[in-house]
């Protein structure tokens, strides 16, 4: 799906900044923090970038991931109109290089919640050392 169509299908008006942020997240293929996006888009205003990400979250174009460092990471939802069960996968946080990796080939197990509980999201983070840092 092209950038403009993806934004409009989520009820988001395509602007130059929104198209750039979408393209950055799509190409990254891994979760990115606001700071990481600022580093890759040095001419972008921080507050505009943050407002764009908040809009994307509100319209379920991206989902947020807490990696344990206190920083929210943003990752593309692959579903057509919202995050799908396939978007809910574990992530690995390297405690040495501080990178977060998607473990797309794994699924988060279903947790049977007591009656009356309704989860809004699932966060499954595994901290440790990545292959590069283990060497």
PDB file of C-alpha atoms in Angstrom:
ATOM      1  CA  UNK A   1       0.000   0.000   0.000  1.00  0.00           C
ATOM      2  CA  UNK A   2       1.420   3.409  -0.840  1.00  0.00           C
ATOM      3  CA  UNK A   3       1.951   6.039   1.873  1.00  0.00           C
ATOM      4  CA  UNK A   4      -0.863   8.358   0.845  1.00  0.00           C
ATOM      5  CA  UNK A   5      -3.432   5.575   0.573  1.00  0.00           C
ATOM      6  CA  UNK A   6      -2.361   4.124   3.932  1.00  0.00           C
ATOM      7  CA  UNK A   7      -2.879   7.485   5.645  1.00  0.00           C
ATOM      8  CA  UNK A   8      -6.253   8.228   4.051  1.00  0.00           C
ATOM      9  CA  UNK A   9      -7.524   4.705   4.777  1.00  0.00           C
ATOM     10  CA  UNK A  10      -6.874   5.442   8.470  1.00  0.00           C
ATOM     11  CA  UNK A  11      -8.661   8.802   8.307  1.00  0.00           C
ATOM     12  CA  UNK A  12      -5.446  10.836   8.283  1.00  0.00           C
ATOM     13  CA  UNK A  13      -4.963  13.720   5.873  1.00  0.00           C
ATOM     14  CA  UNK A  14      -1.657  13.216   4.051  1.00  0.00           C
ATOM     15  CA  UNK A  15       0.768  16.086   4.618  1.00  0.00           C
ATOM     16  CA  UNK A  16       4.433  16.210   3.692  1.00  0.00           C
ATOM     17  CA  UNK A  17       5.559  15.486   7.279  1.00  0.00           C
ATOM     18  CA  UNK A  18       3.076  12.643   7.766  1.00  0.00           C
ATOM     19  CA  UNK A  19       4.203  11.020   4.527  1.00  0.00           C
ATOM     20  CA  UNK A  20       7.858  11.314   5.578  1.00  0.00           C
ATOM     21  CA  UNK A  21       7.189   9.802   9.026  1.00  0.00           C
ATOM     22  CA  UNK A  22       5.140   6.973   7.528  1.00  0.00           C
ATOM     23  CA  UNK A  23       7.901   6.226   5.024  1.00  0.00           C
ATOM     24  CA  UNK A  24      10.570   6.250   7.749  1.00  0.00           C
ATOM     25  CA  UNK A  25       8.646   3.798   9.939  1.00  0.00           C
ATOM     26  CA  UNK A  26       7.781   1.590   6.985  1.00  0.00           C
ATOM     27  CA  UNK A  27      11.399   1.382   5.858  1.00  0.00           C
ATOM     28  CA  UNK A  28      12.777   0.868   9.392  1.00  0.00           C
ATOM     29  CA  UNK A  29      11.033  -2.496   9.777  1.00  0.00           C
ATOM     30  CA  UNK A  30      11.693  -2.254  13.526  1.00  0.00           C
ATOM     31  CA  UNK A  31      10.383  -0.077  16.339  1.00  0.00           C
ATOM     32  CA  UNK A  32      11.856   3.418  16.586  1.00  0.00           C
ATOM     33  CA  UNK A  33      11.785   5.996  19.365  1.00  0.00           C
ATOM     34  CA  UNK A  34      11.040   9.678  18.871  1.00  0.00           C
ATOM     35  CA  UNK A  35      14.740  10.388  19.401  1.00  0.00           C
ATOM     36  CA  UNK A  36      15.801   7.836  16.780  1.00  0.00           C
ATOM     37  CA  UNK A  37      13.382   9.402  14.310  1.00  0.00           C
ATOM     38  CA  UNK A  38      14.726  12.873  15.078  1.00  0.00           C
ATOM     39  CA  UNK A  39      18.258  11.618  14.329  1.00  0.00           C
ATOM     40  CA  UNK A  40      17.087  10.257  10.966  1.00  0.00           C
ATOM     41  CA  UNK A  41      15.084  13.405  10.179  1.00  0.00           C
ATOM     42  CA  UNK A  42      17.314  16.243  11.449  1.00  0.00           C
ATOM     43  CA  UNK A  43      15.284  18.983   9.773  1.00  0.00           C
ATOM     44  CA  UNK A  44      12.010  17.854  11.403  1.00  0.00           C
ATOM     45  CA  UNK A  45      10.645  19.834  14.332  1.00  0.00           C
ATOM     46  CA  UNK A  46      10.405  17.663  17.480  1.00  0.00           C
ATOM     47  CA  UNK A  47       6.911  18.839  18.426  1.00  0.00           C
ATOM     48  CA  UNK A  48       5.591  18.286  14.882  1.00  0.00           C
ATOM     49  CA  UNK A  49       7.128  14.833  14.834  1.00  0.00           C
ATOM     50  CA  UNK A  50       5.583  14.017  18.232  1.00  0.00           C
ATOM     51  CA  UNK A  51       2.138  15.289  17.145  1.00  0.00           C
ATOM     52  CA  UNK A  52       2.381  13.181  13.982  1.00  0.00           C
ATOM     53  CA  UNK A  53       3.212  10.048  15.976  1.00  0.00           C
ATOM     54  CA  UNK A  54       0.388  10.751  18.435  1.00  0.00           C
ATOM     55  CA  UNK A  55      -2.021  11.119  15.518  1.00  0.00           C
ATOM     56  CA  UNK A  56      -0.775   7.834  14.048  1.00  0.00           C
ATOM     57  CA  UNK A  57      -1.301   6.131  17.433  1.00  0.00           C
ATOM     58  CA  UNK A  58      -4.798   7.564  17.806  1.00  0.00           C
ATOM     59  CA  UNK A  59      -5.763   6.333  14.334  1.00  0.00           C
ATOM     60  CA  UNK A  60      -4.192   2.893  14.869  1.00  0.00           C
ATOM     61  CA  UNK A  61      -1.677   3.291  12.064  1.00  0.00           C
ATOM     62  CA  UNK A  62       1.140   2.531  14.531  1.00  0.00           C
ATOM     63  CA  UNK A  63       1.300   0.968  17.955  1.00  0.00           C
ATOM     64  CA  UNK A  64       3.497   1.929  20.852  1.00  0.00           C
ATOM     65  CA  UNK A  65       5.890  -0.431  22.589  1.00  0.00           C
ATOM     66  CA  UNK A  66       7.470   0.090  25.998  1.00  0.00           C
ATOM     67  CA  UNK A  67      10.896  -1.546  25.945  1.00  0.00           C
ATOM     68  CA  UNK A  68      11.677  -1.179  29.654  1.00  0.00           C
ATOM     69  CA  UNK A  69      13.923   1.855  29.199  1.00  0.00           C
ATOM     70  CA  UNK A  70      11.106   4.346  29.805  1.00  0.00           C
ATOM     71  CA  UNK A  71      11.035   5.270  26.117  1.00  0.00           C
ATOM     72  CA  UNK A  72       8.030   4.624  23.906  1.00  0.00           C
ATOM     73  CA  UNK A  73       8.853   3.019  20.574  1.00  0.00           C
ATOM     74  CA  UNK A  74       6.634   3.245  17.512  1.00  0.00           C
ATOM     75  CA  UNK A  75       6.019   0.427  15.060  1.00  0.00           C
ATOM     76  CA  UNK A  76       3.792   0.141  12.001  1.00  0.00           C
ATOM     77  CA  UNK A  77       0.566  -1.815  12.321  1.00  0.00           C
ATOM     78  CA  UNK A  78       0.280  -4.217   9.429  1.00  0.00           C
ATOM     79  CA  UNK A  79      -3.517  -4.546   9.541  1.00  0.00           C
ATOM     80  CA  UNK A  80      -5.662  -2.660   7.078  1.00  0.00           C
ATOM     81  CA  UNK A  81      -7.548  -0.493   9.599  1.00  0.00           C
ATOM     82  CA  UNK A  82      -6.001  -1.346  12.966  1.00  0.00           C
ATOM     83  CA  UNK A  83      -3.437  -3.572  14.596  1.00  0.00           C
ATOM     84  CA  UNK A  84      -4.131  -7.236  14.000  1.00  0.00           C
ATOM     85  CA  UNK A  85      -3.183 -10.254  16.094  1.00  0.00           C
ATOM     86  CA  UNK A  86      -0.188 -10.665  13.761  1.00  0.00           C
ATOM     87  CA  UNK A  87       1.118  -7.292  14.984  1.00  0.00           C
ATOM     88  CA  UNK A  88       1.281  -8.631  18.524  1.00  0.00           C
ATOM     89  CA  UNK A  89       4.677 -10.256  18.653  1.00  0.00           C
ATOM     90  CA  UNK A  90       7.417 -10.301  21.291  1.00  0.00           C
ATOM     91  CA  UNK A  91      10.296  -7.858  21.195  1.00  0.00           C
ATOM     92  CA  UNK A  92      13.860  -8.231  22.398  1.00  0.00           C
ATOM     93  CA  UNK A  93      15.649  -5.335  24.123  1.00  0.00           C
ATOM     94  CA  UNK A  94      19.456  -5.474  24.151  1.00  0.00           C
ATOM     95  CA  UNK A  95      20.651  -4.118  27.482  1.00  0.00           C
ATOM     96  CA  UNK A  96      24.063  -3.308  26.030  1.00  0.00           C
ATOM     97  CA  UNK A  97      23.441  -1.529  22.701  1.00  0.00           C
ATOM     98  CA  UNK A  98      19.899  -0.484  23.708  1.00  0.00           C
ATOM     99  CA  UNK A  99      18.346  -1.604  20.407  1.00  0.00           C
ATOM    100  CA  UNK A 100      14.922  -3.235  20.257  1.00  0.00           C
ATOM    101  CA  UNK A 101      14.290  -6.078  17.828  1.00  0.00           C
ATOM    102  CA  UNK A 102      11.001  -7.497  16.559  1.00  0.00           C
ATOM    103  CA  UNK A 103      10.607 -11.231  16.993  1.00  0.00           C
ATOM    104  CA  UNK A 104       8.062 -11.474  14.176  1.00  0.00           C
ATOM    105  CA  UNK A 105       8.347 -15.233  13.886  1.00  0.00           C
ATOM    106  CA  UNK A 106       7.051 -15.712  17.450  1.00  0.00           C
ATOM    107  CA  UNK A 107       3.551 -15.126  18.803  1.00  0.00           C
ATOM    108  CA  UNK A 108       2.516 -13.846  22.186  1.00  0.00           C
ATOM    109  CA  UNK A 109       0.562 -16.595  23.912  1.00  0.00           C
ATOM    110  CA  UNK A 110      -3.091 -15.945  24.697  1.00  0.00           C
ATOM    111  CA  UNK A 111      -3.551 -15.213  28.390  1.00  0.00           C
ATOM    112  CA  UNK A 112      -6.980 -16.169  29.730  1.00  0.00           C
ATOM    113  CA  UNK A 113      -8.018 -13.114  31.730  1.00  0.00           C
ATOM    114  CA  UNK A 114     -10.630 -13.228  34.477  1.00  0.00           C
ATOM    115  CA  UNK A 115     -14.136 -12.199  33.516  1.00  0.00           C
ATOM    116  CA  UNK A 116     -14.594  -8.450  33.278  1.00  0.00           C
ATOM    117  CA  UNK A 117     -11.025  -7.667  32.145  1.00  0.00           C
ATOM    118  CA  UNK A 118     -10.528  -6.244  28.642  1.00  0.00           C
ATOM    119  CA  UNK A 119      -6.930  -5.615  27.533  1.00  0.00           C
ATOM    120  CA  UNK A 120      -6.237  -2.665  25.237  1.00  0.00           C
ATOM    121  CA  UNK A 121      -2.777  -3.876  24.242  1.00  0.00           C
ATOM    122  CA  UNK A 122      -0.170  -6.530  24.926  1.00  0.00           C
ATOM    123  CA  UNK A 123       3.499  -5.881  25.632  1.00  0.00           C
ATOM    124  CA  UNK A 124       5.921  -8.802  25.663  1.00  0.00           C
ATOM    125  CA  UNK A 125       9.527  -7.630  26.054  1.00  0.00           C
ATOM    126  CA  UNK A 126      12.523  -9.897  26.552  1.00  0.00           C
ATOM    127  CA  UNK A 127      15.644  -8.116  27.836  1.00  0.00           C
ATOM    128  CA  UNK A 128      19.130  -9.515  27.345  1.00  0.00           C
ATOM    129  CA  UNK A 129      22.046  -9.310  24.905  1.00  0.00           C
ATOM    130  CA  UNK A 130      21.669  -9.361  21.125  1.00  0.00           C
ATOM    131  CA  UNK A 131      23.936 -11.540  18.931  1.00  0.00           C
ATOM    132  CA  UNK A 132      26.220  -8.580  18.070  1.00  0.00           C
ATOM    133  CA  UNK A 133      26.777  -7.694  21.740  1.00  0.00           C
ATOM    134  CA  UNK A 134      27.361 -11.319  22.760  1.00  0.00           C
ATOM    135  CA  UNK A 135      30.480 -11.450  20.530  1.00  0.00           C
TER     136      UNK A 135
END
